Tab-separated table of C-alpha atoms in Angstrom:
chain	number	residue	atom	x	y	z
O	1	UNK	CA	5.594	-1.629	-10.174
O	2	UNK	CA	4.854	-1.702	-6.571
O	3	UNK	CA	7.910	-1.866	-4.283
O	4	UNK	CA	8.300	-2.746	-0.613
O	5	UNK	CA	11.501	-0.823	0.006
O	6	UNK	CA	11.311	2.466	1.875
O	7	UNK	CA	14.236	4.408	3.245
O	8	UNK	CA	13.588	3.695	6.908
O	9	UNK	CA	16.223	3.011	9.538
O	10	UNK	CA	17.832	-0.251	8.437
O	11	UNK	CA	16.884	-3.087	10.794
O	12	UNK	CA	19.728	-5.135	12.282
O	13	UNK	CA	19.865	-8.891	12.614
O	14	UNK	CA	20.595	-10.253	16.069
O	15	UNK	CA	23.488	-12.683	16.577
O	16	UNK	CA	21.255	-15.766	16.707
O	17	UNK	CA	19.586	-14.938	13.390
O	18	UNK	CA	22.935	-14.299	11.713
O	19	UNK	CA	24.225	-17.631	13.004
O	20	UNK	CA	21.199	-19.544	11.674
O	21	UNK	CA	21.461	-18.048	8.206
O	22	UNK	CA	25.246	-18.397	8.095
O	23	UNK	CA	24.890	-22.115	8.847
O	24	UNK	CA	22.395	-22.442	6.008
O	25	UNK	CA	24.726	-20.683	3.587
O	26	UNK	CA	27.716	-22.834	4.566
O	27	UNK	CA	25.861	-26.106	3.994
O	28	UNK	CA	23.458	-25.710	1.077
O	29	UNK	CA	20.335	-27.753	1.885
O	30	UNK	CA	20.249	-31.071	0.063
O	31	UNK	CA	16.544	-31.813	-0.286
O	32	UNK	CA	14.521	-33.805	-2.733
O	33	UNK	CA	12.600	-31.540	-5.065
O	34	UNK	CA	9.923	-30.781	-2.467
O	35	UNK	CA	10.323	-27.688	-0.314
O	36	UNK	CA	7.956	-26.108	2.212
O	37	UNK	CA	6.225	-22.867	1.352
O	38	UNK	CA	7.266	-19.704	3.147
O	39	UNK	CA	4.589	-18.330	5.479
O	40	UNK	CA	3.659	-15.624	2.963
O	41	UNK	CA	3.405	-18.149	0.136
O	42	UNK	CA	1.234	-20.407	2.284
O	43	UNK	CA	-1.293	-17.626	2.830
O	44	UNK	CA	-1.507	-16.825	-0.893
O	45	UNK	CA	-1.795	-20.529	-1.715
O	46	UNK	CA	-4.665	-20.822	0.768
O	47	UNK	CA	-6.407	-17.739	-0.661
O	48	UNK	CA	-6.015	-19.190	-4.155
O	49	UNK	CA	-7.785	-22.355	-2.985
O	50	UNK	CA	-10.681	-20.237	-1.701
O	51	UNK	CA	-10.883	-18.050	-4.825
O	52	UNK	CA	-8.948	-19.805	-7.630
O	53	UNK	CA	-7.320	-17.540	-10.195
O	54	UNK	CA	-8.025	-14.299	-8.311
O	55	UNK	CA	-6.416	-11.562	-10.473
O	56	UNK	CA	-5.813	-9.340	-7.415
O	57	UNK	CA	-2.628	-11.347	-6.783
O	58	UNK	CA	-1.152	-10.835	-10.236
O	59	UNK	CA	1.733	-8.350	-10.372
O	60	UNK	CA	1.850	-6.300	-13.543
O	61	UNK	CA	4.585	-4.192	-15.137
O	62	UNK	CA	4.266	-2.219	-18.358
O	63	UNK	CA	7.243	-0.389	-19.866
O	64	UNK	CA	7.617	1.594	-23.082
O	65	UNK	CA	11.002	0.972	-24.747
O	66	UNK	CA	12.269	3.633	-27.133
O	67	UNK	CA	15.257	2.900	-29.345
O	68	UNK	CA	16.710	0.135	-31.502
O	69	UNK	CA	15.440	-2.952	-29.684
O	70	UNK	CA	16.951	-6.402	-30.307
O	71	UNK	CA	13.926	-8.586	-29.549
O	72	UNK	CA	15.850	-11.861	-29.872
O	73	UNK	CA	18.406	-10.701	-27.272
O	74	UNK	CA	15.560	-9.704	-24.960
O	75	UNK	CA	13.958	-13.139	-25.262
O	76	UNK	CA	17.252	-14.926	-24.565
O	77	UNK	CA	17.716	-12.688	-21.523
O	78	UNK	CA	14.358	-13.880	-20.198
O	79	UNK	CA	15.351	-17.514	-20.549
O	80	UNK	CA	18.582	-16.843	-18.645
O	81	UNK	CA	16.563	-15.221	-15.856
O	82	UNK	CA	14.310	-18.262	-15.537
O	83	UNK	CA	17.321	-20.562	-15.236
O	84	UNK	CA	19.011	-18.213	-12.759
O	85	UNK	CA	16.038	-17.817	-10.381
O	86	UNK	CA	14.342	-21.035	-9.269
O	87	UNK	CA	11.263	-19.091	-8.118
O	88	UNK	CA	10.414	-18.396	-11.764
O	89	UNK	CA	10.151	-22.135	-12.524
O	90	UNK	CA	8.399	-23.251	-9.356
O	91	UNK	CA	5.056	-25.041	-9.125
O	92	UNK	CA	2.935	-25.453	-6.003
O	93	UNK	CA	1.663	-28.999	-5.532
O	94	UNK	CA	0.019	-31.059	-2.797
O	95	UNK	CA	2.109	-33.839	-1.272
O	96	UNK	CA	0.357	-35.955	1.349
O	97	UNK	CA	-2.153	-33.158	1.878
O	98	UNK	CA	0.478	-30.418	2.349
O	99	UNK	CA	1.418	-27.721	-0.217
O	100	UNK	CA	5.022	-27.907	-1.408
O	101	UNK	CA	7.274	-25.976	-3.762
O	102	UNK	CA	8.352	-28.113	-6.682
O	103	UNK	CA	11.134	-26.629	-8.798
O	104	UNK	CA	11.189	-27.529	-12.472
O	105	UNK	CA	14.650	-28.337	-13.891
O	106	UNK	CA	14.079	-25.963	-16.815
O	107	UNK	CA	11.544	-23.354	-17.775
O	108	UNK	CA	10.733	-20.799	-20.441
O	109	UNK	CA	8.936	-17.480	-20.671
O	110	UNK	CA	7.506	-17.260	-24.187
O	111	UNK	CA	7.830	-13.665	-25.375
O	112	UNK	CA	4.762	-13.246	-27.559
O	113	UNK	CA	5.430	-10.540	-30.157
O	114	UNK	CA	2.665	-8.370	-31.600
O	115	UNK	CA	2.985	-5.780	-34.357
O	116	UNK	CA	0.568	-2.880	-33.897
O	117	UNK	CA	2.515	-0.326	-35.911
O	118	UNK	CA	-0.353	-0.004	-38.428
O	119	UNK	CA	-2.834	1.096	-35.746
O	120	UNK	CA	-3.494	4.791	-35.007
O	121	UNK	CA	-2.171	6.037	-31.609
O	122	UNK	CA	-5.590	5.956	-29.911
O	123	UNK	CA	-6.122	2.351	-30.945
O	124	UNK	CA	-2.616	1.428	-29.772
O	125	UNK	CA	-3.329	2.863	-26.305
O	126	UNK	CA	-6.574	0.887	-26.065
O	127	UNK	CA	-4.834	-2.272	-27.295
O	128	UNK	CA	-2.097	-1.982	-24.641
O	129	UNK	CA	-4.717	-1.718	-21.895
O	130	UNK	CA	-6.714	-4.651	-23.293
O	131	UNK	CA	-3.614	-6.833	-23.639
O	132	UNK	CA	-2.525	-6.019	-20.093
O	133	UNK	CA	-5.952	-6.916	-18.732
O	134	UNK	CA	-5.881	-10.201	-20.639
O	135	UNK	CA	-2.467	-11.069	-19.188
O	136	UNK	CA	-3.421	-10.131	-15.641
O	137	UNK	CA	-6.936	-11.529	-15.486
O	138	UNK	CA	-6.288	-14.902	-17.053
O	139	UNK	CA	-6.169	-17.288	-14.051
O	140	UNK	CA	-2.878	-18.899	-13.001
O	141	UNK	CA	-2.953	-22.589	-12.092
O	142	UNK	CA	-0.314	-22.683	-9.344
O	143	UNK	CA	0.246	-26.426	-9.740
O	144	UNK	CA	0.608	-26.533	-13.520
O	145	UNK	CA	1.278	-23.127	-15.063
O	146	UNK	CA	4.414	-21.125	-15.540
O	147	UNK	CA	3.887	-18.146	-13.250
O	148	UNK	CA	5.467	-15.542	-15.575
O	149	UNK	CA	3.854	-14.164	-18.747
O	150	UNK	CA	5.146	-11.596	-21.220
O	151	UNK	CA	4.143	-9.667	-24.335
O	152	UNK	CA	6.213	-7.432	-26.612
O	153	UNK	CA	4.242	-5.017	-28.785
O	154	UNK	CA	5.763	-2.958	-31.569
O	155	UNK	CA	4.118	0.462	-31.986
O	156	UNK	CA	6.663	2.116	-34.296
O	157	UNK	CA	10.009	1.163	-35.782
O	158	UNK	CA	11.787	2.190	-32.591
O	159	UNK	CA	8.980	2.087	-30.031
O	160	UNK	CA	7.887	-1.070	-28.218
O	161	UNK	CA	5.860	-1.877	-25.107
O	162	UNK	CA	6.865	-4.740	-22.818
O	163	UNK	CA	4.205	-6.266	-20.558
O	164	UNK	CA	5.078	-8.599	-17.693
O	165	UNK	CA	2.664	-10.479	-15.430
O	166	UNK	CA	3.857	-12.564	-12.468
O	167	UNK	CA	1.879	-14.248	-9.738
O	168	UNK	CA	2.605	-12.634	-6.362
O	169	UNK	CA	3.450	-16.064	-4.874
O	170	UNK	CA	6.818	-15.964	-6.717
O	171	UNK	CA	7.465	-12.229	-6.747
O	172	UNK	CA	7.136	-8.902	-4.950
O	173	UNK	CA	7.931	-5.249	-5.620
O	174	UNK	CA	11.653	-5.613	-4.893
O	175	UNK	CA	11.725	-8.700	-7.138
O	176	UNK	CA	10.364	-6.674	-10.041
O	177	UNK	CA	13.292	-4.279	-9.608
O	178	UNK	CA	15.728	-7.222	-9.571
O	179	UNK	CA	14.069	-8.654	-12.669
O	180	UNK	CA	14.283	-5.431	-14.688
O	181	UNK	CA	17.860	-4.704	-13.565
O	182	UNK	CA	19.186	-8.192	-14.362
O	183	UNK	CA	17.210	-8.380	-17.608
O	184	UNK	CA	19.009	-5.212	-18.725
O	185	UNK	CA	22.413	-6.826	-18.021
O	186	UNK	CA	21.477	-10.083	-19.764
O	187	UNK	CA	19.969	-8.226	-22.718
O	188	UNK	CA	23.136	-6.199	-23.189
O	189	UNK	CA	25.296	-9.323	-23.101
O	190	UNK	CA	23.212	-11.129	-25.738
O	191	UNK	CA	23.002	-7.976	-27.852
O	192	UNK	CA	26.805	-7.838	-27.973
O	193	UNK	CA	27.213	-11.606	-28.340
O	194	UNK	CA	29.040	-11.979	-25.023
O	195	UNK	CA	28.388	-14.312	-22.066
O	196	UNK	CA	26.289	-12.729	-19.274
O	197	UNK	CA	28.336	-11.337	-16.379
O	198	UNK	CA	26.104	-11.918	-13.341
O	199	UNK	CA	27.631	-13.406	-10.187
O	200	UNK	CA	26.175	-16.749	-9.043
O	201	UNK	CA	23.394	-16.622	-6.454
O	202	UNK	CA	24.483	-17.957	-3.037
O	203	UNK	CA	21.022	-19.341	-2.197
O	204	UNK	CA	17.607	-19.735	-3.816
O	205	UNK	CA	14.141	-18.838	-2.544
O	206	UNK	CA	13.346	-22.376	-1.373
O	207	UNK	CA	16.382	-22.208	0.942
O	208	UNK	CA	14.954	-19.053	2.500
O	209	UNK	CA	11.584	-20.776	3.058
O	210	UNK	CA	13.293	-23.684	4.860
O	211	UNK	CA	15.384	-21.309	6.979
O	212	UNK	CA	12.383	-19.144	7.891
O	213	UNK	CA	10.522	-22.118	9.344
O	214	UNK	CA	13.609	-23.293	11.228
O	215	UNK	CA	14.326	-19.838	12.634
O	216	UNK	CA	10.833	-18.842	13.818
O	217	UNK	CA	10.537	-21.186	16.757
O	218	UNK	CA	10.903	-21.153	20.516
O	219	UNK	CA	12.211	-18.013	22.200
O	220	UNK	CA	12.657	-16.090	18.932
O	221	UNK	CA	9.006	-16.651	18.011
O	222	UNK	CA	7.731	-15.816	21.499
O	223	UNK	CA	9.699	-12.548	21.656
O	224	UNK	CA	8.226	-11.397	18.356
O	225	UNK	CA	4.708	-12.468	19.343
O	226	UNK	CA	4.846	-10.640	22.670
O	227	UNK	CA	5.551	-7.328	20.958
O	228	UNK	CA	2.731	-7.664	18.445
O	229	UNK	CA	0.253	-8.901	21.054
O	230	UNK	CA	0.902	-5.716	23.002
O	231	UNK	CA	0.299	-3.539	19.932
O	232	UNK	CA	-2.653	-5.333	18.329
O	233	UNK	CA	-4.903	-6.333	21.198
O	234	UNK	CA	-7.832	-6.400	20.782
O	235	UNK	CA	-7.422	-8.047	17.388
O	236	UNK	CA	-10.541	-6.494	15.826
O	237	UNK	CA	-9.609	-3.784	13.318
O	238	UNK	CA	-11.142	-0.304	13.823
O	239	UNK	CA	-13.739	0.192	11.106
O	240	UNK	CA	-13.594	2.801	8.384
O	241	UNK	CA	-16.941	4.226	7.249
O	242	UNK	CA	-17.935	2.930	3.805
O	243	UNK	CA	-20.448	4.052	1.190
O	244	UNK	CA	-21.830	0.546	0.668
O	245	UNK	CA	-22.390	-2.382	3.079
O	246	UNK	CA	-19.426	-4.756	3.218
O	247	UNK	CA	-20.166	-7.933	1.207
O	248	UNK	CA	-19.685	-11.344	2.821
O	249	UNK	CA	-17.128	-12.180	0.108
O	250	UNK	CA	-15.250	-9.322	-1.530
O	251	UNK	CA	-15.016	-9.331	-5.279
O	252	UNK	CA	-11.582	-7.600	-5.371
O	253	UNK	CA	-13.017	-5.207	-7.961
O	254	UNK	CA	-11.314	-1.872	-7.621
O	255	UNK	CA	-10.283	1.396	-9.175
O	256	UNK	CA	-7.494	3.962	-8.815
O	257	UNK	CA	-7.533	7.733	-8.480
O	258	UNK	CA	-4.248	9.499	-9.200
O	259	UNK	CA	-2.723	12.364	-7.234
O	260	UNK	CA	0.453	14.416	-7.461
O	261	UNK	CA	2.582	16.383	-4.991
O	262	UNK	CA	4.556	19.252	-6.523
O	263	UNK	CA	8.390	19.230	-6.378
O	264	UNK	CA	8.311	22.277	-4.053
O	265	UNK	CA	5.916	20.641	-1.593
O	266	UNK	CA	7.883	17.373	-1.789
O	267	UNK	CA	11.061	19.273	-0.889
O	268	UNK	CA	9.280	20.898	2.074
O	269	UNK	CA	8.124	17.477	3.279
O	270	UNK	CA	11.705	16.209	2.999
O	271	UNK	CA	12.911	19.139	5.096
O	272	UNK	CA	10.246	18.528	7.764
O	273	UNK	CA	11.250	14.850	7.859
O	274	UNK	CA	14.900	15.723	8.433
O	275	UNK	CA	13.976	18.118	11.257
O	276	UNK	CA	12.105	15.278	12.998
O	277	UNK	CA	14.855	12.673	12.322
O	278	UNK	CA	12.237	10.819	10.314
O	279	UNK	CA	12.009	9.558	6.755
O	280	UNK	CA	9.723	10.824	4.007
O	281	UNK	CA	7.838	7.536	4.353
O	282	UNK	CA	7.166	8.256	8.030
O	283	UNK	CA	6.000	11.823	7.367
O	284	UNK	CA	3.620	10.959	4.536
O	285	UNK	CA	2.287	7.992	6.538
O	286	UNK	CA	1.669	10.236	9.575
O	287	UNK	CA	-0.316	12.581	7.328
O	288	UNK	CA	-2.327	9.645	5.936
O	289	UNK	CA	-3.147	8.551	9.493
O	290	UNK	CA	-4.408	12.067	10.266
O	291	UNK	CA	-6.579	11.925	7.137
O	292	UNK	CA	-8.068	8.575	8.217
O	293	UNK	CA	-8.628	9.994	11.712
O	294	UNK	CA	-10.568	12.901	10.207
O	295	UNK	CA	-12.535	10.573	7.924
O	296	UNK	CA	-13.332	7.851	10.481
O	297	UNK	CA	-13.781	10.283	13.406
O	298	UNK	CA	-12.109	7.834	15.779
O	299	UNK	CA	-8.652	8.100	17.391
O	300	UNK	CA	-7.430	4.526	16.813
O	301	UNK	CA	-6.136	3.891	13.302
O	302	UNK	CA	-4.328	0.851	11.913
O	303	UNK	CA	-2.479	0.911	8.612
O	304	UNK	CA	-0.802	-2.025	6.924
O	305	UNK	CA	2.478	-1.378	5.137
O	306	UNK	CA	4.872	-3.657	3.263
O	307	UNK	CA	8.453	-4.204	4.304
O	308	UNK	CA	11.016	-5.828	2.045
O	309	UNK	CA	12.151	-8.457	4.593
O	310	UNK	CA	15.565	-8.659	2.913
O	311	UNK	CA	17.955	-7.794	5.699
O	312	UNK	CA	20.734	-10.110	4.512
O	313	UNK	CA	22.880	-9.498	1.411
O	314	UNK	CA	22.384	-13.138	0.343
O	315	UNK	CA	18.715	-12.504	-0.470
O	316	UNK	CA	19.062	-8.967	-1.852
O	317	UNK	CA	19.262	-10.151	-5.476
O	318	UNK	CA	16.743	-12.985	-5.337
O	319	UNK	CA	13.385	-13.038	-7.094
O	320	UNK	CA	10.706	-14.353	-4.754
O	321	UNK	CA	7.929	-13.432	-2.344
O	322	UNK	CA	9.814	-11.983	0.649
O	323	UNK	CA	7.515	-9.071	1.476
O	324	UNK	CA	6.052	-8.981	4.960
O	325	UNK	CA	3.167	-6.837	6.197
O	326	UNK	CA	3.619	-4.668	9.268
O	327	UNK	CA	0.542	-3.275	10.998
O	328	UNK	CA	1.331	0.207	12.322
O	329	UNK	CA	-0.938	1.440	15.110
O	330	UNK	CA	-1.946	5.037	15.682
O	331	UNK	CA	-3.735	6.573	18.650
O	332	UNK	CA	-4.382	10.242	17.926
O	333	UNK	CA	-6.268	10.982	21.135
O	334	UNK	CA	-4.993	13.904	23.209
O	335	UNK	CA	-4.822	16.299	20.235
O	336	UNK	CA	-1.016	16.398	19.794
O	337	UNK	CA	0.651	18.758	17.336
O	338	UNK	CA	1.579	17.188	14.018
O	339	UNK	CA	5.290	17.539	14.801
O	340	UNK	CA	4.775	15.642	18.066
O	341	UNK	CA	2.611	13.052	16.315
O	342	UNK	CA	5.301	12.528	13.684
O	343	UNK	CA	7.830	11.705	16.414
O	344	UNK	CA	5.406	9.189	17.900
O	345	UNK	CA	4.840	7.644	14.492
O	346	UNK	CA	8.593	7.474	13.893
O	347	UNK	CA	9.097	5.552	17.143
O	348	UNK	CA	6.198	3.214	16.300
O	349	UNK	CA	7.707	2.465	12.905
O	350	UNK	CA	11.219	1.864	14.278
O	351	UNK	CA	9.854	-0.577	16.880
O	352	UNK	CA	7.812	-2.361	14.216
O	353	UNK	CA	10.895	-2.718	11.988
O	354	UNK	CA	12.772	-4.235	14.934
O	355	UNK	CA	10.067	-6.943	15.089
O	356	UNK	CA	9.598	-7.432	11.356
O	357	UNK	CA	10.571	-11.121	11.276
O	358	UNK	CA	7.184	-12.394	12.416
O	359	UNK	CA	5.219	-13.144	9.238
O	360	UNK	CA	1.823	-11.484	9.052
O	361	UNK	CA	0.300	-14.918	8.441
O	362	UNK	CA	1.775	-16.258	11.693
O	363	UNK	CA	0.543	-13.179	13.559
O	364	UNK	CA	-3.028	-13.682	12.324
O	365	UNK	CA	-2.841	-17.347	13.313
O	366	UNK	CA	-1.761	-16.380	16.837
O	367	UNK	CA	-4.152	-13.463	17.459
O	368	UNK	CA	-7.122	-15.250	15.878
O	369	UNK	CA	-9.218	-12.225	14.871
O	370	UNK	CA	-12.659	-12.919	13.501
O	371	UNK	CA	-11.997	-14.098	9.950
O	372	UNK	CA	-14.065	-13.103	6.957
O	373	UNK	CA	-13.736	-13.382	3.199
O	374	UNK	CA	-15.040	-9.804	3.094
O	375	UNK	CA	-11.990	-8.076	4.590
O	376	UNK	CA	-8.326	-8.328	5.555
O	377	UNK	CA	-7.726	-9.221	9.215
O	378	UNK	CA	-6.173	-6.649	11.605
O	379	UNK	CA	-6.258	-3.597	9.287
O	380	UNK	CA	-8.325	-2.040	6.488
O	381	UNK	CA	-6.108	0.693	5.021
O	382	UNK	CA	-2.714	0.233	3.346
O	383	UNK	CA	0.160	2.628	2.658
O	384	UNK	CA	3.495	2.482	0.850
O	385	UNK	CA	6.128	4.817	-0.568
O	386	UNK	CA	8.692	3.679	-3.125
O	387	UNK	CA	11.406	4.835	-5.445
O	388	UNK	CA	10.760	4.607	-9.180
O	389	UNK	CA	12.473	1.297	-10.106
O	390	UNK	CA	12.409	1.916	-13.860
O	391	UNK	CA	14.136	5.297	-13.566
O	392	UNK	CA	17.230	3.647	-12.056
O	393	UNK	CA	17.648	0.971	-14.773
O	394	UNK	CA	19.525	1.535	-18.031
O	395	UNK	CA	18.973	-0.688	-21.063
O	396	UNK	CA	21.840	0.070	-23.462
O	397	UNK	CA	20.514	2.000	-26.434
O	398	UNK	CA	16.991	2.181	-24.995
O	399	UNK	CA	14.940	4.651	-22.959
O	400	UNK	CA	12.475	3.150	-20.479
O	401	UNK	CA	9.180	4.784	-19.529
O	402	UNK	CA	6.743	3.133	-17.086
O	403	UNK	CA	3.118	2.910	-18.214
O	404	UNK	CA	0.264	3.043	-15.726
O	405	UNK	CA	-2.154	0.152	-16.200
O	406	UNK	CA	-5.522	0.064	-14.426
O	407	UNK	CA	-6.241	-3.610	-13.770
O	408	UNK	CA	-9.575	-2.898	-12.082
O	409	UNK	CA	-8.594	-4.787	-8.914
O	410	UNK	CA	-8.045	-3.921	-5.248
O	411	UNK	CA	-6.456	-6.151	-2.608
O	412	UNK	CA	-7.364	-3.760	0.231
O	413	UNK	CA	-10.305	-1.593	1.217
O	414	UNK	CA	-8.252	1.566	0.679
O	415	UNK	CA	-4.614	1.855	-0.381
O	416	UNK	CA	-2.479	4.955	-0.793
O	417	UNK	CA	0.655	4.370	-2.834
O	418	UNK	CA	3.280	7.081	-3.402
O	419	UNK	CA	6.442	6.970	-5.475
O	420	UNK	CA	9.311	9.373	-6.025
O	421	UNK	CA	9.758	10.962	-9.431
O	422	UNK	CA	11.445	14.028	-10.952
O	423	UNK	CA	8.000	15.681	-10.861
O	424	UNK	CA	7.765	15.267	-7.065
O	425	UNK	CA	5.786	12.584	-5.295
O	426	UNK	CA	3.257	10.882	-7.534
O	427	UNK	CA	0.628	8.535	-6.227
O	428	UNK	CA	-2.738	6.860	-6.409
O	429	UNK	CA	-5.563	5.961	-4.077
O	430	UNK	CA	-6.699	2.440	-4.925
O	431	UNK	CA	-10.056	1.440	-3.495
O	432	UNK	CA	-12.559	-1.380	-3.398
O	433	UNK	CA	-15.569	-0.496	-5.530
O	434	UNK	CA	-17.563	-2.887	-3.322
O	435	UNK	CA	-17.196	-0.312	-0.537
O	436	UNK	CA	-16.507	3.193	-1.876
O	437	UNK	CA	-17.925	5.576	-4.448
O	438	UNK	CA	-15.449	7.344	-6.713
O	439	UNK	CA	-16.584	10.735	-5.356
O	440	UNK	CA	-15.520	9.737	-1.825
O	441	UNK	CA	-12.048	8.720	-2.961
O	442	UNK	CA	-11.608	11.858	-5.063
O	443	UNK	CA	-12.466	13.907	-1.985
O	444	UNK	CA	-9.940	11.961	0.133
O	445	UNK	CA	-7.204	12.519	-2.465
O	446	UNK	CA	-7.985	16.232	-2.574
O	447	UNK	CA	-7.922	16.444	1.226
O	448	UNK	CA	-4.630	14.557	1.482
O	449	UNK	CA	-2.906	17.025	-0.847
O	450	UNK	CA	-4.391	19.948	1.112
O	451	UNK	CA	-3.318	18.347	4.397
O	452	UNK	CA	0.304	17.984	3.264
O	453	UNK	CA	0.403	21.651	2.264
O	454	UNK	CA	-1.055	22.761	5.615
O	455	UNK	CA	1.356	20.520	7.572
O	456	UNK	CA	4.399	22.055	5.912
O	457	UNK	CA	2.988	25.551	6.438
O	458	UNK	CA	2.732	24.999	10.201
O	459	UNK	CA	3.706	21.553	11.562
O	460	UNK	CA	3.117	22.711	15.134
O	461	UNK	CA	-0.652	22.924	14.640
O	462	UNK	CA	-2.720	20.529	16.795
O	463	UNK	CA	-4.247	17.595	14.927
O	464	UNK	CA	-7.783	18.857	15.545
O	465	UNK	CA	-6.870	22.211	13.960
O	466	UNK	CA	-5.652	20.339	10.867
O	467	UNK	CA	-8.909	18.405	10.741
O	468	UNK	CA	-10.888	21.645	11.016
O	469	UNK	CA	-8.828	23.120	8.178
O	470	UNK	CA	-9.687	20.076	6.023
O	471	UNK	CA	-13.395	20.617	6.637
O	472	UNK	CA	-13.142	24.296	5.732
O	473	UNK	CA	-11.137	23.430	2.624
O	474	UNK	CA	-13.802	20.939	1.559
O	475	UNK	CA	-16.583	23.480	2.092
O	476	UNK	CA	-14.687	25.972	-0.087
O	477	UNK	CA	-14.239	23.329	-2.777
O	478	UNK	CA	-17.945	22.548	-2.773
O	479	UNK	CA	-18.794	26.247	-2.922
O	480	UNK	CA	-16.472	26.744	-5.911
O	481	UNK	CA	-17.982	23.723	-7.661
O	482	UNK	CA	-21.513	25.025	-7.112
O	483	UNK	CA	-20.544	28.461	-8.425
O	484	UNK	CA	-18.934	26.884	-11.479
O	485	UNK	CA	-22.068	24.812	-12.137
O	486	UNK	CA	-24.300	27.901	-11.821
O	487	UNK	CA	-22.024	29.854	-14.161
O	488	UNK	CA	-22.160	27.012	-16.685
O	489	UNK	CA	-25.960	26.872	-16.475
O	490	UNK	CA	-26.206	30.647	-16.961
O	491	UNK	CA	-23.914	30.415	-20.004
O	492	UNK	CA	-26.091	27.709	-21.516
O	493	UNK	CA	-29.223	29.742	-20.782
O	494	UNK	CA	-27.765	32.849	-22.470
O	495	UNK	CA	-26.830	30.744	-25.480
O	496	UNK	CA	-30.379	29.382	-25.693
O	497	UNK	CA	-31.837	32.900	-25.552
O	498	UNK	CA	-29.541	34.180	-28.296
O	499	UNK	CA	-30.550	31.211	-30.434
O	500	UNK	CA	-34.247	32.036	-29.850
O	501	UNK	CA	-33.850	35.725	-30.842
O	502	UNK	CA	-31.868	34.955	-33.988
O	503	UNK	CA	-34.107	32.130	-35.208
O	504	UNK	CA	-36.065	32.914	-38.400
């Protein structure tokens, strides 16, 4: 489950923003059942009109549940969630040529139950993947469909798999954490036959969308725009080298390559972060920027990253699409040491967080970069670091284990995602198969792990020395691979000769 929360310095609301939102909370908006879309929703709605049913914007969660599961209590918990969060029963319709949110008075999430306990383990694994792909790739009709789907599969008497698919227009990574956490509370209440004990929500997502459009005007809007104009001019994104020519319209076909950072190396990265008054997010991002610098052989790098955009307690427990994209700029010219570069990256991130209110969609509209259906405007690479949301949730009587599902999609050219786990940082490089060969991405993953190890060994090395180390490391890897191939060929040849001598 991808999340947008990283442990950066918490951004503060200015007095004007607090006043606007406080006014909204005091007088709950009394609108007919037609609300504007938030800026983020409007962009996804527009993209859906260009490529209807694009599975790249389906959010997927797969969890193995071990223990005595009460499926009826789980299903009732889902229905409570839908009634509690208006976003989960929202449709997106055209009214006088403009898209609007239309909230349904009631809604349901059918929990389809499947019994696969008679299948062997290998067949169960394949069936889970196939069912997840079916859920994720079946198009959503934003004007007519419920935008939440679920499946519950029984594998053994006390082993089940829960699959959830939500369209991104009503959800984000933080929302998936809210969903799982509140579902656990509702499930427990129904399991024990007691009324759910969740406090009422002070506002709903549609209220946020109305407030956002009221707030981002005049001086507030101009102040935000001025900062981003200074950071992102010219608007053209620096190009990454690709293995294949960029298509005019990207297919969103993609693949993932996993990577893992040992607990010891993760601890060393944490220590380096503390020394630089930075976060682990900032340190691992700085390393990713160095990797892209080495790969692209150009000093200017732009990386998109998600930010939760939930800097008020009133929206902390809402399900909805709040995530905003920040474009972090890097200029690695001058050959600074990594420690110095990390401090620069920390300052860049802090300044970006202070100007996080400007929606990415509004920024693109203002800067007017050359638009193309073949790429994302303003940046090409994406990075995030998250906590493991499942590890922090307790379902009474059940053990939860996340399951990795490869949906075969990619929203970005290249995306590095990392998440914290007891085994250290785990992660994956997701890439567009329109642009990159798997061998290229495997090499990048290998180099990133080597780069992190070299950074912790000596963070005062100049960037160019780190790049040179990466090249030497890659040459050694290739040499080892060639030697292994030669050894394998010799072994086969010896086996063939022995067979020849012993043949009758």
